[in-house]
PDB file of C-alpha atoms in Angstrom:
ATOM      1  CA  MET A 194       0.000   0.000   0.000  1.00  0.00           C
ATOM      2  CA  ALA A 195       1.230   3.486  -0.854  1.00  0.00           C
ATOM      3  CA  GLU A 196       2.023   5.741   2.070  1.00  0.00           C
ATOM      4  CA  SER A 197       2.811   9.396   2.723  1.00  0.00           C
ATOM      5  CA  THR A 198       5.448   9.949   5.397  1.00  0.00           C
ATOM      6  CA  PHE A 199       7.115  12.947   6.994  1.00  0.00           C
ATOM      7  CA  ILE A 200      10.233  12.370   9.118  1.00  0.00           C
ATOM      8  CA  TYR A 201      11.899  15.059  11.217  1.00  0.00           C
ATOM      9  CA  VAL A 202      15.125  14.513  13.145  1.00  0.00           C
ATOM     10  CA  THR A 203      16.670  16.962  15.569  1.00  0.00           C
ATOM     11  CA  TYR A 204      19.259  16.825  18.330  1.00  0.00           C
ATOM     12  CA  ILE A 205      18.408  18.551  21.595  1.00  0.00           C
ATOM     13  CA  ARG A 206      20.924  19.282  24.328  1.00  0.00           C
ATOM     14  CA  THR A 207      19.090  17.653  27.217  1.00  0.00           C
ATOM     15  CA  THR A 208      18.518  14.273  28.842  1.00  0.00           C
ATOM     16  CA  PRO A 209      16.041  11.633  27.646  1.00  0.00           C
ATOM     17  CA  ASP A 210      14.025  12.053  30.855  1.00  0.00           C
ATOM     18  CA  ALA A 211      13.818  15.841  30.495  1.00  0.00           C
ATOM     19  CA  LEU A 212      12.796  15.580  26.838  1.00  0.00           C
ATOM     20  CA  TRP A 213      10.221  12.912  27.671  1.00  0.00           C
ATOM     21  CA  THR A 214       8.749  15.204  30.322  1.00  0.00           C
ATOM     22  CA  ALA A 215       8.617  18.088  27.826  1.00  0.00           C
ATOM     23  CA  LEU A 216       6.780  15.864  25.326  1.00  0.00           C
ATOM     24  CA  THR A 217       4.254  14.488  27.803  1.00  0.00           C
ATOM     25  CA  ASP A 218       3.680  17.101  30.528  1.00  0.00           C
ATOM     26  CA  THR A 219       0.288  18.534  29.600  1.00  0.00           C
ATOM     27  CA  ASP A 220       1.093  21.757  31.472  1.00  0.00           C
ATOM     28  CA  PHE A 221       4.436  22.211  29.652  1.00  0.00           C
ATOM     29  CA  ILE A 222       3.322  21.291  26.116  1.00  0.00           C
ATOM     30  CA  PRO A 223       1.549  24.626  25.385  1.00  0.00           C
ATOM     31  CA  GLN A 224       4.870  26.439  25.922  1.00  0.00           C
ATOM     32  CA  TRP A 225       6.438  24.783  22.877  1.00  0.00           C
ATOM     33  CA  TRP A 226       3.289  23.914  20.907  1.00  0.00           C
ATOM     34  CA  MET A 227       2.469  27.634  20.750  1.00  0.00           C
ATOM     35  CA  GLY A 228      -0.480  27.566  23.132  1.00  0.00           C
ATOM     36  CA  VAL A 229      -2.023  24.340  21.837  1.00  0.00           C
ATOM     37  CA  ARG A 230      -2.770  21.956  24.688  1.00  0.00           C
ATOM     38  CA  THR A 231      -3.186  18.217  24.968  1.00  0.00           C
ATOM     39  CA  GLU A 232      -5.855  16.321  26.829  1.00  0.00           C
ATOM     40  CA  THR A 233      -4.860  12.749  27.716  1.00  0.00           C
ATOM     41  CA  ASP A 234      -3.894  10.520  30.605  1.00  0.00           C
ATOM     42  CA  TRP A 235      -0.976   9.006  28.625  1.00  0.00           C
ATOM     43  CA  ARG A 236      -2.004   5.372  28.931  1.00  0.00           C
ATOM     44  CA  VAL A 237      -1.907   2.862  26.091  1.00  0.00           C
ATOM     45  CA  GLY A 238      -5.398   2.666  24.605  1.00  0.00           C
ATOM     46  CA  GLY A 239      -6.386   5.991  26.143  1.00  0.00           C
ATOM     47  CA  PRO A 240      -7.805   8.928  24.173  1.00  0.00           C
ATOM     48  CA  TRP A 241      -5.648  11.859  23.140  1.00  0.00           C
ATOM     49  CA  LYS A 242      -6.546  15.231  21.653  1.00  0.00           C
ATOM     50  CA  LEU A 243      -5.050  18.597  20.778  1.00  0.00           C
ATOM     51  CA  VAL A 244      -7.066  21.692  21.605  1.00  0.00           C
ATOM     52  CA  LEU A 245      -6.415  25.025  19.878  1.00  0.00           C
ATOM     53  CA  THR A 246      -6.092  28.277  21.811  1.00  0.00           C
ATOM     54  CA  ASP A 247      -9.706  29.183  20.934  1.00  0.00           C
ATOM     55  CA  GLY A 248     -11.019  25.898  22.392  1.00  0.00           C
ATOM     56  CA  ARG A 249     -11.643  24.039  19.120  1.00  0.00           C
ATOM     57  CA  VAL A 250     -10.387  20.472  18.868  1.00  0.00           C
ATOM     58  CA  ALA A 251      -7.590  20.296  16.287  1.00  0.00           C
ATOM     59  CA  ASP A 252      -6.735  16.600  16.362  1.00  0.00           C
ATOM     60  CA  THR A 253      -7.896  13.451  18.129  1.00  0.00           C
ATOM     61  CA  GLY A 254      -6.554   9.978  18.552  1.00  0.00           C
ATOM     62  CA  GLU A 255      -5.365   7.235  20.814  1.00  0.00           C
ATOM     63  CA  VAL A 256      -2.142   6.490  22.666  1.00  0.00           C
ATOM     64  CA  LEU A 257      -0.720   3.390  20.940  1.00  0.00           C
ATOM     65  CA  GLU A 258       2.674   3.130  22.663  1.00  0.00           C
ATOM     66  CA  PHE A 259       4.003   4.763  25.817  1.00  0.00           C
ATOM     67  CA  GLU A 260       7.547   3.670  26.709  1.00  0.00           C
ATOM     68  CA  PRO A 261       9.263   6.352  28.833  1.00  0.00           C
ATOM     69  CA  PRO A 262      11.724   7.793  27.908  1.00  0.00           C
ATOM     70  CA  LYS A 263      12.059   6.086  24.505  1.00  0.00           C
ATOM     71  CA  ARG A 264       8.889   5.797  22.391  1.00  0.00           C
ATOM     72  CA  LEU A 265       5.516   7.452  22.128  1.00  0.00           C
ATOM     73  CA  ALA A 266       3.130   6.478  19.336  1.00  0.00           C
ATOM     74  CA  LEU A 267      -0.218   8.090  18.594  1.00  0.00           C
ATOM     75  CA  LYS A 268      -3.108   7.219  16.326  1.00  0.00           C
ATOM     76  CA  TRP A 269      -3.953  10.657  14.904  1.00  0.00           C
ATOM     77  CA  ARG A 270      -6.812  12.240  12.982  1.00  0.00           C
ATOM     78  CA  ASN A 271      -7.140  15.879  12.038  1.00  0.00           C
ATOM     79  CA  GLU A 272     -10.494  17.391  13.010  1.00  0.00           C
ATOM     80  CA  PHE A 273     -10.452  20.938  11.601  1.00  0.00           C
ATOM     81  CA  MET A 274      -9.244  20.729   7.993  1.00  0.00           C
ATOM     82  CA  PRO A 275     -12.016  18.975   6.016  1.00  0.00           C
ATOM     83  CA  GLU A 276      -9.687  17.487   3.371  1.00  0.00           C
ATOM     84  CA  ALA A 277      -7.290  16.109   5.974  1.00  0.00           C
ATOM     85  CA  ALA A 278     -10.087  14.904   8.255  1.00  0.00           C
ATOM     86  CA  ALA A 279     -11.597  12.943   5.348  1.00  0.00           C
ATOM     87  CA  GLU A 280      -8.348  10.990   4.984  1.00  0.00           C
ATOM     88  CA  GLY A 281      -8.905   9.227   8.304  1.00  0.00           C
ATOM     89  CA  TRP A 282      -6.267   7.998  10.725  1.00  0.00           C
ATOM     90  CA  SER A 283      -2.550   8.637  10.581  1.00  0.00           C
ATOM     91  CA  HIS A 284       0.252   7.421  12.842  1.00  0.00           C
ATOM     92  CA  CYS A 285       2.756   9.612  14.677  1.00  0.00           C
ATOM     93  CA  LEU A 286       5.822   8.138  16.370  1.00  0.00           C
ATOM     94  CA  PHE A 287       8.269   9.968  18.657  1.00  0.00           C
ATOM     95  CA  GLU A 288      11.583   8.161  19.238  1.00  0.00           C
ATOM     96  CA  LEU A 289      14.201   9.382  21.713  1.00  0.00           C
ATOM     97  CA  GLU A 290      17.817   8.149  21.600  1.00  0.00           C
ATOM     98  CA  PRO A 291      20.606   9.387  23.911  1.00  0.00           C
ATOM     99  CA  GLN A 292      23.538  10.844  21.941  1.00  0.00           C
ATOM    100  CA  GLY A 293      26.201  11.954  24.405  1.00  0.00           C
ATOM    101  CA  GLU A 294      25.171  15.352  25.795  1.00  0.00           C
ATOM    102  CA  ALA A 295      22.074  15.411  23.597  1.00  0.00           C
ATOM    103  CA  VAL A 296      19.034  13.394  22.644  1.00  0.00           C
ATOM    104  CA  LYS A 297      18.190  12.492  19.065  1.00  0.00           C
ATOM    105  CA  LEU A 298      14.470  13.064  18.578  1.00  0.00           C
ATOM    106  CA  THR A 299      12.899  11.478  15.512  1.00  0.00           C
ATOM    107  CA  VAL A 300       9.261  12.232  14.698  1.00  0.00           C
ATOM    108  CA  THR A 301       7.707  10.079  11.981  1.00  0.00           C
ATOM    109  CA  HIS A 302       4.187  11.017  10.885  1.00  0.00           C
ATOM    110  CA  SER A 303       2.634   8.718   8.284  1.00  0.00           C
ATOM    111  CA  MET A 304      -0.656   8.154   6.496  1.00  0.00           C
ATOM    112  CA  PRO A 305      -1.542   4.989   4.555  1.00  0.00           C
ATOM    113  CA  ARG A 306      -2.297   6.865   1.328  1.00  0.00           C
ATOM    114  CA  GLU A 307      -0.400   8.677  -1.394  1.00  0.00           C
ATOM    115  CA  LYS A 308      -0.255  12.469  -1.506  1.00  0.00           C
ATOM    116  CA  SER A 309      -1.897  12.901   1.896  1.00  0.00           C
ATOM    117  CA  LYS A 310      -3.194  16.400   2.655  1.00  0.00           C
ATOM    118  CA  LEU A 311      -2.525  15.784   6.349  1.00  0.00           C
ATOM    119  CA  ILE A 312       1.105  14.817   5.779  1.00  0.00           C
ATOM    120  CA  GLN A 313       1.503  17.842   3.529  1.00  0.00           C
ATOM    121  CA  ALA A 314       0.159  20.030   6.364  1.00  0.00           C
ATOM    122  CA  VAL A 315       2.259  18.479   9.139  1.00  0.00           C
ATOM    123  CA  SER A 316       5.401  18.711   7.008  1.00  0.00           C
ATOM    124  CA  GLY A 317       5.054  22.472   7.395  1.00  0.00           C
ATOM    125  CA  GLY A 318       3.963  22.396  11.037  1.00  0.00           C
ATOM    126  CA  TRP A 319       6.336  19.911  12.658  1.00  0.00           C
ATOM    127  CA  PRO A 320       9.570  21.805  11.826  1.00  0.00           C
ATOM    128  CA  GLN A 321       8.271  24.962  13.500  1.00  0.00           C
ATOM    129  CA  ILE A 322       6.814  23.125  16.504  1.00  0.00           C
ATOM    130  CA  LEU A 323       9.897  20.967  17.069  1.00  0.00           C
ATOM    131  CA  SER A 324      12.274  23.904  16.577  1.00  0.00           C
ATOM    132  CA  ASN A 325      10.229  25.684  19.217  1.00  0.00           C
ATOM    133  CA  LEU A 326      10.627  22.679  21.554  1.00  0.00           C
ATOM    134  CA  LYS A 327      14.402  22.518  20.990  1.00  0.00           C
ATOM    135  CA  THR A 328      14.860  26.247  21.564  1.00  0.00           C
ATOM    136  CA  LEU A 329      12.697  26.236  24.704  1.00  0.00           C
ATOM    137  CA  ILE A 330      14.575  23.322  26.244  1.00  0.00           C
ATOM    138  CA  GLU A 331      18.021  24.670  25.361  1.00  0.00           C
ATOM    139  CA  THR A 332      17.490  28.383  26.113  1.00  0.00           C
ATOM    140  CA  GLY A 333      14.468  28.597  28.405  1.00  0.00           C
ATOM    141  CA  SER A 334      12.336  30.581  25.960  1.00  0.00           C
ATOM    142  CA  ALA A 335      10.411  29.539  22.869  1.00  0.00           C
ATOM    143  CA  LEU A 336      10.802  31.002  19.382  1.00  0.00           C
ATOM    144  CA  VAL A 337       7.039  31.518  19.037  1.00  0.00           C
ATOM    145  CA  ALA A 338       5.055  31.818  22.264  1.00  0.00           C
ATOM    146  CA  GLN A 339       1.557  31.365  20.862  1.00  0.00           C
ATOM    147  CA  ARG A 340       0.062  30.726  17.468  1.00  0.00           C
ATOM    148  CA  THR A 341      -3.292  32.146  16.503  1.00  0.00           C
ATOM    149  CA  ALA A 342      -6.137  29.813  15.537  1.00  0.00           C
ATOM    150  CA  GLU A 343      -5.935  31.142  11.972  1.00  0.00           C
ATOM    151  CA  ALA A 344      -2.224  30.324  11.738  1.00  0.00           C
ATOM    152  CA  ALA A 345      -2.894  26.816  13.073  1.00  0.00           C
ATOM    153  CA  GLN A 346      -5.119  26.180  10.056  1.00  0.00           C
ATOM    154  CA  ALA A 347      -2.449  27.249   7.565  1.00  0.00           C
TER     155      ALA A 347
END
């Protein structure tokens, strides 16, 4: 089956435990995800969703894997872009690997279809979001503090 995949790799000067906390602490996530918040209890099989700053649900899904501080996998469906929502479920995997004084973070977002609108959208979003995460962890302040609801749709 044809698939659309976006892979982003970055190295963050931190520890695996600190990066894991940044990725899963629902109070910390809005600092690097530009105000977007998560609602989940981080248990395998549990629901997961992203909520925009104006209260609309952006994405929903399920926690598929939760292996601190190594792997987090999410079943993921966009809820606010009609073309992407119509594509159905995607898969997003976060992998953390210690690399000396840093952690290699690999995010792989895939959709089991060619030319996915969702993967096209996240290929523009993930670099900004993950650069924000890296900068926040390494310097203490994010590149972009909050993204407007209109920008989140772009």
